[in-house]
Structure formats: C-alpha cells, structure tokens
CSV table of C-alpha atoms in Angstrom, one decimal:
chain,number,residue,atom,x,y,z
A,88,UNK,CA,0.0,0.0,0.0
A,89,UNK,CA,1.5,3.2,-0.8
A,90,UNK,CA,0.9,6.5,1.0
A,91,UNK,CA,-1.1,7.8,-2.1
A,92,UNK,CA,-3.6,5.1,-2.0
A,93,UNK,CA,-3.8,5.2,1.9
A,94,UNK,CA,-4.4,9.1,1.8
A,95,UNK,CA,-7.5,8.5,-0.8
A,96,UNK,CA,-8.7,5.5,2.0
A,97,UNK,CA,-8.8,8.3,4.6
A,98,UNK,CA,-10.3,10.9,2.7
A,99,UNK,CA,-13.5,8.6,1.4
A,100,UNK,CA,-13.3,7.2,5.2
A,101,UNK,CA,-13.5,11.1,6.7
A,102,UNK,CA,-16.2,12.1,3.7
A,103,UNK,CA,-18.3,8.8,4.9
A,104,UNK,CA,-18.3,10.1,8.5
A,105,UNK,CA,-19.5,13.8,7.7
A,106,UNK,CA,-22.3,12.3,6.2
A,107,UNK,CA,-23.4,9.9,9.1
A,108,UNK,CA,-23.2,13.1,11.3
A,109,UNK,CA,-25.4,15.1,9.5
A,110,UNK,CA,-28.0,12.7,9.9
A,111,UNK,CA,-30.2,13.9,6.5
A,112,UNK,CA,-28.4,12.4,3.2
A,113,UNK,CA,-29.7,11.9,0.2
A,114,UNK,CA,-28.5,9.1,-2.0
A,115,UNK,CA,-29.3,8.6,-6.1
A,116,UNK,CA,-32.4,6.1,-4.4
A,117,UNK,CA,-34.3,8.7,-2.5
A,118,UNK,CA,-33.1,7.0,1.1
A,119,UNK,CA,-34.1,9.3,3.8
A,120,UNK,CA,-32.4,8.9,7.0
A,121,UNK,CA,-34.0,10.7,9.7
A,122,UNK,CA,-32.1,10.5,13.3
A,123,UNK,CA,-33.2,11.6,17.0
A,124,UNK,CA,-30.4,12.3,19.6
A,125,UNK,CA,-31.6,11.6,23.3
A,126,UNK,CA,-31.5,14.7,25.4
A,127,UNK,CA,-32.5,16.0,28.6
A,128,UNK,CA,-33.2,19.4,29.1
A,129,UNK,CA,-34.5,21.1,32.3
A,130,UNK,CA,-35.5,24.5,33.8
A,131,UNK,CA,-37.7,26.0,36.5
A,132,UNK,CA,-40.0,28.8,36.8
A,133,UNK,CA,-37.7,31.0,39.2
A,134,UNK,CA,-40.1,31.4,41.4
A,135,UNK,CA,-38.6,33.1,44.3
A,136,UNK,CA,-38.5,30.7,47.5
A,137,UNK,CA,-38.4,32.5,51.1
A,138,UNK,CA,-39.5,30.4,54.3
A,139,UNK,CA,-40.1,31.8,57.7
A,140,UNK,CA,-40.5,30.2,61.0
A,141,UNK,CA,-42.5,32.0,63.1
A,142,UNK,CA,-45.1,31.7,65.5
A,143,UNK,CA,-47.7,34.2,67.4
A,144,UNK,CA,-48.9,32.3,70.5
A,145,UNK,CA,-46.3,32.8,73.5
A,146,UNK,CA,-45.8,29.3,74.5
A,147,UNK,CA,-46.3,28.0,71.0
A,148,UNK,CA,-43.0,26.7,68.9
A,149,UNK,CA,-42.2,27.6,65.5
A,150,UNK,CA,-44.4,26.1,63.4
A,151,UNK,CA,-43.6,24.2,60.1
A,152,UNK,CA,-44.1,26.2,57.0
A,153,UNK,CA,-44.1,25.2,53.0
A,154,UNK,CA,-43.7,26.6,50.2
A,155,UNK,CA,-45.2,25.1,46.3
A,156,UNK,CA,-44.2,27.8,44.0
A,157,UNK,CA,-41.8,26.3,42.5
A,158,UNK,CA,-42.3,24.2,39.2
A,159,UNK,CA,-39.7,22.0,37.1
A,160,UNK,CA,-39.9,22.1,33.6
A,161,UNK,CA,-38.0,19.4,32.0
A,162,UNK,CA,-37.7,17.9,27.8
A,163,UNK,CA,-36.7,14.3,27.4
A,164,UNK,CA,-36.1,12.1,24.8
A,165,UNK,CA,-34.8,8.9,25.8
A,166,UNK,CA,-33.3,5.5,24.0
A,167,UNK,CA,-35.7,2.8,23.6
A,168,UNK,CA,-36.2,1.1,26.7
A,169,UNK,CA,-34.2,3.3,29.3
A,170,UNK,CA,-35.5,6.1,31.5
A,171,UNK,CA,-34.2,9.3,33.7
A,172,UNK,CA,-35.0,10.7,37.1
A,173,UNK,CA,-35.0,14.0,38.4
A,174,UNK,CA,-33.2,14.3,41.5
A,175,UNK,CA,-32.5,16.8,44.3
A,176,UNK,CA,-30.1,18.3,46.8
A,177,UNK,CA,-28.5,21.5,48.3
A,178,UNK,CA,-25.3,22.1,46.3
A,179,UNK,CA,-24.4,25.2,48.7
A,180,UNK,CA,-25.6,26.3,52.4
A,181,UNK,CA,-26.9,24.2,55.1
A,182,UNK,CA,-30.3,23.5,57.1
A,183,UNK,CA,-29.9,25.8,60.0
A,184,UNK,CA,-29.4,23.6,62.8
A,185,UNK,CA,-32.7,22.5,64.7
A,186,UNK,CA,-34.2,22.5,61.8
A,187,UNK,CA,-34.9,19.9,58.3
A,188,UNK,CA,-35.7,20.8,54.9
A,189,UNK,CA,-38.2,18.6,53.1
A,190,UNK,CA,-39.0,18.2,49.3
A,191,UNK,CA,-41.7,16.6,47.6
A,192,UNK,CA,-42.3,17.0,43.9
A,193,UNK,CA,-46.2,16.4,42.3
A,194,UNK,CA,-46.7,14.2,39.3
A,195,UNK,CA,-46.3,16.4,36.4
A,196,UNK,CA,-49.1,18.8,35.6
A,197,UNK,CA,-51.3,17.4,32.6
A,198,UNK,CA,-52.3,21.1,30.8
A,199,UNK,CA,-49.4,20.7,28.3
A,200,UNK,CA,-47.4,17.9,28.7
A,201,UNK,CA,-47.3,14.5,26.7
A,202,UNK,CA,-45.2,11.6,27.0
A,203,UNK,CA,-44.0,9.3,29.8
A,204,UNK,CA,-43.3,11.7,32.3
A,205,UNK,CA,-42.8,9.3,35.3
A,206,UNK,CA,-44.3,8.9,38.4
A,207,UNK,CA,-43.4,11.1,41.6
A,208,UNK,CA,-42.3,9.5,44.8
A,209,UNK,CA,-45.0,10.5,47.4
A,210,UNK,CA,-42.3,10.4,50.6
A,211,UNK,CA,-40.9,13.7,50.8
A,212,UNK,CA,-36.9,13.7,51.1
A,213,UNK,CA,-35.1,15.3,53.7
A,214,UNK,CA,-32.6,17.7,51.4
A,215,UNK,CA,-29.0,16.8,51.5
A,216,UNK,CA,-25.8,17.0,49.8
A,217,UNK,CA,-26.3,14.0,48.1
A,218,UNK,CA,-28.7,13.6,45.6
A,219,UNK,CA,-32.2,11.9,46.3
A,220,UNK,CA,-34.6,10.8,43.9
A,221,UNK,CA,-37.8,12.9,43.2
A,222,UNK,CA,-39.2,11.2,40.1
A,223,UNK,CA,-39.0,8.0,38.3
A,224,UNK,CA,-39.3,6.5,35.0
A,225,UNK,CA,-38.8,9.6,32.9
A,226,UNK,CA,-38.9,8.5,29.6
A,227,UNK,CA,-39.7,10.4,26.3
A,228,UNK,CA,-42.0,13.3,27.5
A,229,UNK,CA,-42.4,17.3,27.2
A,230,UNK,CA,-44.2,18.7,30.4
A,231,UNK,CA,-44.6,22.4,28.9
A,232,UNK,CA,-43.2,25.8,29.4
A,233,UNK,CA,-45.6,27.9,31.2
A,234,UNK,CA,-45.0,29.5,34.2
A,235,UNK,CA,-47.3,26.9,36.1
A,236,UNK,CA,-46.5,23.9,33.8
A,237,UNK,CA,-43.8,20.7,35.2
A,238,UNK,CA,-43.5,19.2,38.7
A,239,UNK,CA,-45.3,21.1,41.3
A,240,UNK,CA,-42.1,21.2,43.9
A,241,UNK,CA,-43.1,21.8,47.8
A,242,UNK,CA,-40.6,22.4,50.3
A,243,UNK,CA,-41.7,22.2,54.0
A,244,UNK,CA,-39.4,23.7,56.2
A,245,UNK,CA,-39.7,22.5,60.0
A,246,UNK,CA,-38.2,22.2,63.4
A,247,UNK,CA,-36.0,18.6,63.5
A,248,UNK,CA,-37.3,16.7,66.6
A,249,UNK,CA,-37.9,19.9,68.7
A,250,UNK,CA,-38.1,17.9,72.3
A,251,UNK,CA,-34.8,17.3,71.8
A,252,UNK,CA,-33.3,20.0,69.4
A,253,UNK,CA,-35.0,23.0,70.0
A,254,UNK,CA,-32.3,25.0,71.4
A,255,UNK,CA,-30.2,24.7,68.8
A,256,UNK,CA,-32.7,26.9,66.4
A,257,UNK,CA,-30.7,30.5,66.5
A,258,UNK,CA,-32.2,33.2,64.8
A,259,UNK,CA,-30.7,34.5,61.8
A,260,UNK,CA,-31.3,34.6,58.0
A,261,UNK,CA,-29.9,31.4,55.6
A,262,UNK,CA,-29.1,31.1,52.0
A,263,UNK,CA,-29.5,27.9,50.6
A,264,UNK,CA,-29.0,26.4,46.9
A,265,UNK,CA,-30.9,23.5,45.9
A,266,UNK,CA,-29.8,21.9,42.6
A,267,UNK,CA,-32.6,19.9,40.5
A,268,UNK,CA,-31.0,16.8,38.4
A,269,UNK,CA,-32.5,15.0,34.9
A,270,UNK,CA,-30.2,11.8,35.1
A,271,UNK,CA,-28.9,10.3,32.1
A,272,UNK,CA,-31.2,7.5,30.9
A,273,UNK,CA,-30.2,4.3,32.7
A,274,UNK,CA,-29.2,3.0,29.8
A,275,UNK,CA,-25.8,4.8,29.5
B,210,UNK,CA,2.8,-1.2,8.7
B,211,UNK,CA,4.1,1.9,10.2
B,212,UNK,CA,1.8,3.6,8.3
B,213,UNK,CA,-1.0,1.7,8.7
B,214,UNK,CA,-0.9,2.0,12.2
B,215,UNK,CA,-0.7,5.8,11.8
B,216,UNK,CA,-3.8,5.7,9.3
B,217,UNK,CA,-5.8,3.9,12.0
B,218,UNK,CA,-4.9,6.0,15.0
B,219,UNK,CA,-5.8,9.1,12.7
B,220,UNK,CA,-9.3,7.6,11.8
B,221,UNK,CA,-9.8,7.1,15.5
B,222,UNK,CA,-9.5,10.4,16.2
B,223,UNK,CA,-11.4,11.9,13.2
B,224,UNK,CA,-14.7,9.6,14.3
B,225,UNK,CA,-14.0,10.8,18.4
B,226,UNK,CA,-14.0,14.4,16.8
B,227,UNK,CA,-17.4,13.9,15.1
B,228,UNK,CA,-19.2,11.6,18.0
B,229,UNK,CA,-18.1,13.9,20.9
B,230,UNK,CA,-19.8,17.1,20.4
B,231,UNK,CA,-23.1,15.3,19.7
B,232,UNK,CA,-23.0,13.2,22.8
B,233,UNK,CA,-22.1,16.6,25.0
B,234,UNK,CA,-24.5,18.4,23.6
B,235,UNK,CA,-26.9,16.4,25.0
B,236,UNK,CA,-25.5,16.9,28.4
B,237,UNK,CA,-25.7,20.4,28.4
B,238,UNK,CA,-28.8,21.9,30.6
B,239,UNK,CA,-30.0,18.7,32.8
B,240,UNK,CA,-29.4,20.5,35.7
B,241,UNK,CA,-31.3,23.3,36.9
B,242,UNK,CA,-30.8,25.3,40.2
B,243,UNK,CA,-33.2,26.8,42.8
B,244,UNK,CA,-31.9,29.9,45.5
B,245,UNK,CA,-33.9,29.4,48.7
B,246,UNK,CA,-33.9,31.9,51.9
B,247,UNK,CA,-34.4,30.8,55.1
B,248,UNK,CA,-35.3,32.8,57.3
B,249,UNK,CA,-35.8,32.7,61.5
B,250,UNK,CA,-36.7,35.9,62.9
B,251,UNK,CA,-36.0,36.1,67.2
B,252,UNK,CA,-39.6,35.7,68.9
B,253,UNK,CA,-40.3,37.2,72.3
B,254,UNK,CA,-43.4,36.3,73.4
B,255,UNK,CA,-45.2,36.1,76.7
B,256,UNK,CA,-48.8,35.7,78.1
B,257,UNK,CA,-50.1,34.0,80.9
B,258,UNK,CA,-52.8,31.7,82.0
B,259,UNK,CA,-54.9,31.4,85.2
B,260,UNK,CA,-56.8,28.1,86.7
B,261,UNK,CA,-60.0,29.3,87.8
B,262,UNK,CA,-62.4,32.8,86.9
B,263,UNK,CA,-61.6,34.9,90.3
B,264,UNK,CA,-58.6,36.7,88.2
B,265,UNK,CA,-58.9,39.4,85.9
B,266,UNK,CA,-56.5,39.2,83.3
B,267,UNK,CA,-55.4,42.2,80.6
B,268,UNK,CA,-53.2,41.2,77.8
B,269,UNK,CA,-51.5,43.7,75.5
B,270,UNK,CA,-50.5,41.0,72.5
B,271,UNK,CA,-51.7,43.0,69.9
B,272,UNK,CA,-49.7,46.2,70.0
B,273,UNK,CA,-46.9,44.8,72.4
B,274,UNK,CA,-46.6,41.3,72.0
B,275,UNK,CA,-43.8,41.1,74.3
B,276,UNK,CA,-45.7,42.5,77.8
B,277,UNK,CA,-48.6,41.3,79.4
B,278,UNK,CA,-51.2,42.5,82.4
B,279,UNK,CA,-52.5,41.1,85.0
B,280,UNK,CA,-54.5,42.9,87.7
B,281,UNK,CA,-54.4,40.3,90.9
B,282,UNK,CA,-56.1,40.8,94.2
B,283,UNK,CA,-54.9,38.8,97.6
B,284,UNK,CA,-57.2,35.8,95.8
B,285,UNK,CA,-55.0,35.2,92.5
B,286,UNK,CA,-52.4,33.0,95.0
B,287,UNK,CA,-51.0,30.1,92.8
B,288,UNK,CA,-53.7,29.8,89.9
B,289,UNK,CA,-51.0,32.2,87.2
B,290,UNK,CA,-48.8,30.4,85.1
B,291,UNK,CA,-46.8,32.1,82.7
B,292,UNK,CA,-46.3,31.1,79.1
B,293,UNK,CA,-43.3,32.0,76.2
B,294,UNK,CA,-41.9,31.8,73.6
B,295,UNK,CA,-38.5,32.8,72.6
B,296,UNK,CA,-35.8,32.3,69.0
B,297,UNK,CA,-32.8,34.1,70.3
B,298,UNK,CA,-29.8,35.3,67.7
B,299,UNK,CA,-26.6,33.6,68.4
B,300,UNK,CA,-25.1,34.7,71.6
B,301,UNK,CA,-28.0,36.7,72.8
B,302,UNK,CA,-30.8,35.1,75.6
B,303,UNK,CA,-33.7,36.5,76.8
B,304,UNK,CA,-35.5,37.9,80.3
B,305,UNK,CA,-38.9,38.7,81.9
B,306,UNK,CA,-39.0,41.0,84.4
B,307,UNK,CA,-42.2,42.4,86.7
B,308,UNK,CA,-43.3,45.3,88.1
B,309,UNK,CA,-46.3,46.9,89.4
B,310,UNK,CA,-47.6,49.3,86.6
B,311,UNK,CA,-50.9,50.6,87.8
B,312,UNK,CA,-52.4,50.6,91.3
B,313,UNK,CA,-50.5,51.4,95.0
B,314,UNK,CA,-49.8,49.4,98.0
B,315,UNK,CA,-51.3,50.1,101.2
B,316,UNK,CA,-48.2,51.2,103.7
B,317,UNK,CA,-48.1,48.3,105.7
B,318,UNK,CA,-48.8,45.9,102.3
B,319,UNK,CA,-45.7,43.8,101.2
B,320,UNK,CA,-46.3,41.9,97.5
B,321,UNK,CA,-44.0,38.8,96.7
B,322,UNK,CA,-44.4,37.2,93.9
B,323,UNK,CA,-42.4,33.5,94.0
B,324,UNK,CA,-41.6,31.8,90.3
B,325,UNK,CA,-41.2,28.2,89.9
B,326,UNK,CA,-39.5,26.4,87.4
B,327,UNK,CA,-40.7,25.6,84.4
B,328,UNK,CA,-42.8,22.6,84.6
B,329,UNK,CA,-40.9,21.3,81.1
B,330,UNK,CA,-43.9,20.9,78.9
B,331,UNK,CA,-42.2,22.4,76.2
B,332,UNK,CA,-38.7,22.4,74.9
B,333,UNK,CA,-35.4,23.8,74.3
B,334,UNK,CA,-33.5,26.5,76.3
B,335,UNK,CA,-36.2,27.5,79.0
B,336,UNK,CA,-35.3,29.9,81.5
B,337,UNK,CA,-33.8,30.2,84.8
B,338,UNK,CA,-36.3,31.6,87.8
B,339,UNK,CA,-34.9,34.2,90.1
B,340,UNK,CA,-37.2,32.5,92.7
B,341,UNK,CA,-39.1,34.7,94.6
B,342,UNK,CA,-39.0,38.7,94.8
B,343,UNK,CA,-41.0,41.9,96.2
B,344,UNK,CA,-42.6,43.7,93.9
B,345,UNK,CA,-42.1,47.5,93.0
B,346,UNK,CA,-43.2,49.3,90.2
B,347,UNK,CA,-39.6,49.0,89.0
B,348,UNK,CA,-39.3,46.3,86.8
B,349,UNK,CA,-37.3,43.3,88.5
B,350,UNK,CA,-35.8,40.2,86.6
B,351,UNK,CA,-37.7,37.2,87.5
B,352,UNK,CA,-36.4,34.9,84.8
B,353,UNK,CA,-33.0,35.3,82.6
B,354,UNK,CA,-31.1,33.3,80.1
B,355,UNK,CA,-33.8,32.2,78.2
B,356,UNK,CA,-32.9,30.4,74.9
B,357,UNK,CA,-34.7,29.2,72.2
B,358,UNK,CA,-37.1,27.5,74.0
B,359,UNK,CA,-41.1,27.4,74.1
B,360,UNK,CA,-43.3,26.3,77.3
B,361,UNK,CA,-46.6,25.6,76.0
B,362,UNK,CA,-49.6,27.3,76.7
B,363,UNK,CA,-52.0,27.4,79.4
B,364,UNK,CA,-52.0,26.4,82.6
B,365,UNK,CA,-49.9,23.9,84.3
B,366,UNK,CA,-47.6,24.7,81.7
B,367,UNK,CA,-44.5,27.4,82.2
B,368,UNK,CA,-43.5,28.8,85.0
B,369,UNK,CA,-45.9,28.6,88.3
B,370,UNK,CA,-46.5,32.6,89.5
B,371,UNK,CA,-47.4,32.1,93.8
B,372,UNK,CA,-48.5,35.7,95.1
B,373,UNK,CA,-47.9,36.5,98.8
B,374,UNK,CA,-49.7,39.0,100.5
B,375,UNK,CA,-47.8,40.6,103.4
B,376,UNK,CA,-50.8,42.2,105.5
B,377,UNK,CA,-53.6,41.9,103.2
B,378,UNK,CA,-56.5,43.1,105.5
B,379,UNK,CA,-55.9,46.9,104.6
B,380,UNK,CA,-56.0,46.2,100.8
B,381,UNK,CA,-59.5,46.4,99.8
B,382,UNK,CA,-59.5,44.9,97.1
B,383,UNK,CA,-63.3,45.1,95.6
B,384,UNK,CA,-63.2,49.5,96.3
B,385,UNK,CA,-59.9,49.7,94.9
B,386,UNK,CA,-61.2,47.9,91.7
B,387,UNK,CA,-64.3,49.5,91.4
B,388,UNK,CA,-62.3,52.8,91.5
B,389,UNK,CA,-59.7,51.6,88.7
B,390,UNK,CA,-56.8,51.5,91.2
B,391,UNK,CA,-56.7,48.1,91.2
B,392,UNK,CA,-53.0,46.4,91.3
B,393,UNK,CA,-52.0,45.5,88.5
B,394,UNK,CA,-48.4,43.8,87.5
B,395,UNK,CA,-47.4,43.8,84.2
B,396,UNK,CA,-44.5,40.6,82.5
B,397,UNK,CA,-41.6,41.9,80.1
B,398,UNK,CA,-40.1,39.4,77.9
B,399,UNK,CA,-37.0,41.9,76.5
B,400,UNK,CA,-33.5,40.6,75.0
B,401,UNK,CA,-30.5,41.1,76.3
B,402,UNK,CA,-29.4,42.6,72.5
C-alpha cells in the first residue's frame, strides 16, 4: 500500500463520516435517513423561594411552614427502553441547625405535557448533599413551558425533633442552593 | 505497517472528533438550580394563663406582644402560670421581668411574687427563675437566660406565679377595683441585645 492510496482511504473514510453526522443524506435512491439524539433538558419557573419560621402564640414553637411555587420544567427524549429521574439536593448552604428541609415533587401537571413523564415518589426527602430521587421513569416526555406547567415542587421547612433540638434553632437569616438533576437514561 | 498503524490512529481520532460534540451536547442543561432563603426571625413572646375565673387578666398581644397584664387581688395565690416563647440570635438570651404598673400598696402591704421552674412541657433553652421577689413598680428580673425554648400554653404549663400577700387586711380589694386603682403587675419578655 503506498501513502497515495492510503491518503484516498482516509479521505473517502472522513467524507463517509460527515455524512453519518449530518444525519439527512440523500442518496441517487431517495433513502431518507432521519435520526433523533436523546437529550435531557431542564429548567424552572424562578419562582422566588423565602420560608419563615415563626409563630404568634407565647408558648407555642415555631411552626412548620411550606412553600409550592416552585415548578420544574423538564424535555426528554430517551433510547428505547431506558429512563431518567429527576433528582434533588442542596449544592451550597446548610439546614440551620434544629431544623430539616423537606422536598416533595407532584406528578407532572397534565395542561401541556405528553409523553411518559414518570411517576413522583409521594415520601418527601429530607434535602442533603447527596442527591435523592424525586421522580422516576422519565422517559420520552415534554411537560410544557408555562410558568405553572412541570413538577409542582413543595418544600416544607420544620423544626427537627424539637423535644430534643429545640435550642439549637438560632435566629438568623440562611441562603440555601438547591440543585434539581434529569439523570442520564439508565441506559448509559 | 508503520503507516498503517498511523492511518488507524488518525481515523480514530477523526470519528472521536465527530461523536463527541453530539454526545455533550446532549449533556448540556440537565441540571437546573433553585436559590432558597431561610429565614428565623428572634420571637419574644409572653402571656399567661390562670386556673379558675376569680382573676382578671389584661393582655397587651396585639400592640406589644412582648408585655402582658395582669391585675391580681390577695385571691390570684398560685392559679397564674406564665407562658413563652423565645428564638434568640446567636449569643444573645432573653429575660422577663415584673413590676407593678398601675395601682398602689397600702403602707403596711408587702407583694411577693415567688416563680417556679418551668414545669418542662415544652422544649429547648427554657429559663432560669430568680425564685421569689418583692414587687415595685420597678421592673425586676424574674427569669433570665432564656434560649430558644417554648413552654406551651395554658396552665400547668410554664412557669408557676405564687403571690404572697404581706398584711392583706388593709387592701380592699373590691373599692380599689371599682375605683380603677386596682394592682395590677405587668410581665416583660426583652433581649438582652
């Protein structure tokens, strides 16, 4: 083989491959290909999220509080056979002391969604560092993009186990980051 | 062969050069993040409840949440028990202190007032009672170093009030009321910011 003839290999080779990747050719017989790449794609409504803990009764503790303003948006289209999940946790901050952070999402709203949008896990988690699962078997789905359109996300916002933590619950104001996740499909 | 070997390492790379930016392009927005503010304001609040109808009560919740009236007579004895709530900031407590704010002692008329602990319905940092002391219309700490703590409310929960009249006899207590000079003590729940 001699470098001319392996040159003219790797050009047809490199002219074979921009095709593939352009995923429309058309051939002298009319062959269309058409080709879907899987993707995940995900937003909320940035809806702002501020929890108090208050009370007005002297003698009363704080009481818990909640807040379901928040909705995730997602687009999914998945491989045959595999699935996502959203996931959650707090990428910066902590839960003041005293204190736990809850998260529950809804199923997905129906107005202007389609596909297999999964079902949502009906035990809240306590929010963490580490990611927790929210919803599962996200498959090839849309769930809309209005403002009230996704998951329905409430956070409830509570003393932790106050006959025994109670005075640990200082006041003060915290920031907090939570960080919503659409997995890869389970099949990669 | 050399050459060979060269052709197929630079095929490799060509096809990684085409597949890679499709598969990280699907990568790019699966993540999506949320800013949330906590917030815990402090809370000072007191009020107090009484076992049994002989007591007249005032509360001032409503415009100061942290003070409350009572008006007592030499029949209120043990039946007060006094109820808070407190959320302190970091290094800072809280204290309730009495005094007499409307209404005068006979002469020969002492007024102690003795505070229990709390009975530990609630939770948390509760306070420390100064046990007993006379009353003035000076305000006088009668429990400091309160936390974040709550005691419940109502009665048999908080801290037990015990009034001691000193001499009672020349107190009338019915005229005085009547006449709006009844005693009256009044509880501050104030931090120590």
């Amino acid at each position: 083989m001699n470098k001319n003839g392996l040159k003219n290999i790797l050009l047809g080779i490199c002219f074979l491959l921009t095709m593939t990747a352009w995923a429309q050719v058309w051939t002298a017989g009319d062959n269309i290909t058409l080709q879907i790449s899987e993707f995940a794609l995900i937003e909320t409504n940035h809806a702002p999220v501020t929890l108090t803990l208050a009370t007005s009764t002297a003698g009363a503790p704080v009481g818990s509080v909640s807040n379901s303003d928040v909705f995730v948006k997602i687009s999914s289209i998945v491989p045959g056979g595999t699935d996502r999940e959203l996931t959650a946790r707090i990428s910066s901050g902590s839960i003041p002391a005293g204190t736990s952070l809850t998260l529950v999402s809804a199923n997905c709203t129906t107005t202007n969604s389609g596909g297999a949008l999964g079902t949502a896990i009906t035990t809240p988690i306590t929010l963490t560092s580490v990611d927790q699962f929210l919803v599962r078997y996200i498959a090839t789905c849309y769930t809309g993009t209005g403002y009230n359109d996704g998951y329905q996300m409430t956070f409830t916002w509570a003393p932790l186990n106050p006959a025994a933590n109670y005075s640990q619950i200082a006041a003060a104001t915290y920031n907090i980051t939570v960080v919503f996740t659409l997995t890869a499909h389970d099949g990669n | 062969m050399v050459d060979f070997k060269k052709a197929v390492l630079i095929i490799t790379v060509i096809g990684l050069l085409f597949y890679m930016p499709s598969s990280g392009y699907c990568q790019n927005n699966n993540t999506a993040e949320v800013p949330l503010m906590l917030s815990i304001p402090p809370v000072s609040l007191i009020n107090f409840a009484v076992d049994g109808e002989q007591v007249i009560t005032y509360s001032y919740s409503l415009l100061e949440p942290n003070n409350v009236e009572q008006i007592i007579n030499p029949n209120t004895g043990d039946n007060t028990w006094l109820n808070y709530s407190s959320i302190v900031n970091p290094g800072a407590t809280n204290y309730i202190t009495a005094n007499i704010s409307s209404g005068s002692l006979p002469a020969d008329v002492t007024l102690r007032v003795v505070i229990s602990e709390d009975v530990g319905f609630g939770s948390g940092a509760t306070g420390t009672p100064i046990g007993e002391i006379t009353l003035s219309s000076y305000p006088q700490n009668i429990i400091v170093n309160i936390g974040s703590c709550y005691t419940g409310s109502g009665t048999n929960r908080g801290h037990r009030l015990t009034y001691i009249w000193d001499n009672p006899e020349s107190y009338n207590y019915s005229n005085k009321y009547e006449n709006g000079q009844a005693i009256a003590v009044t509880y501050t729940i104030t931090s120590t910011e």
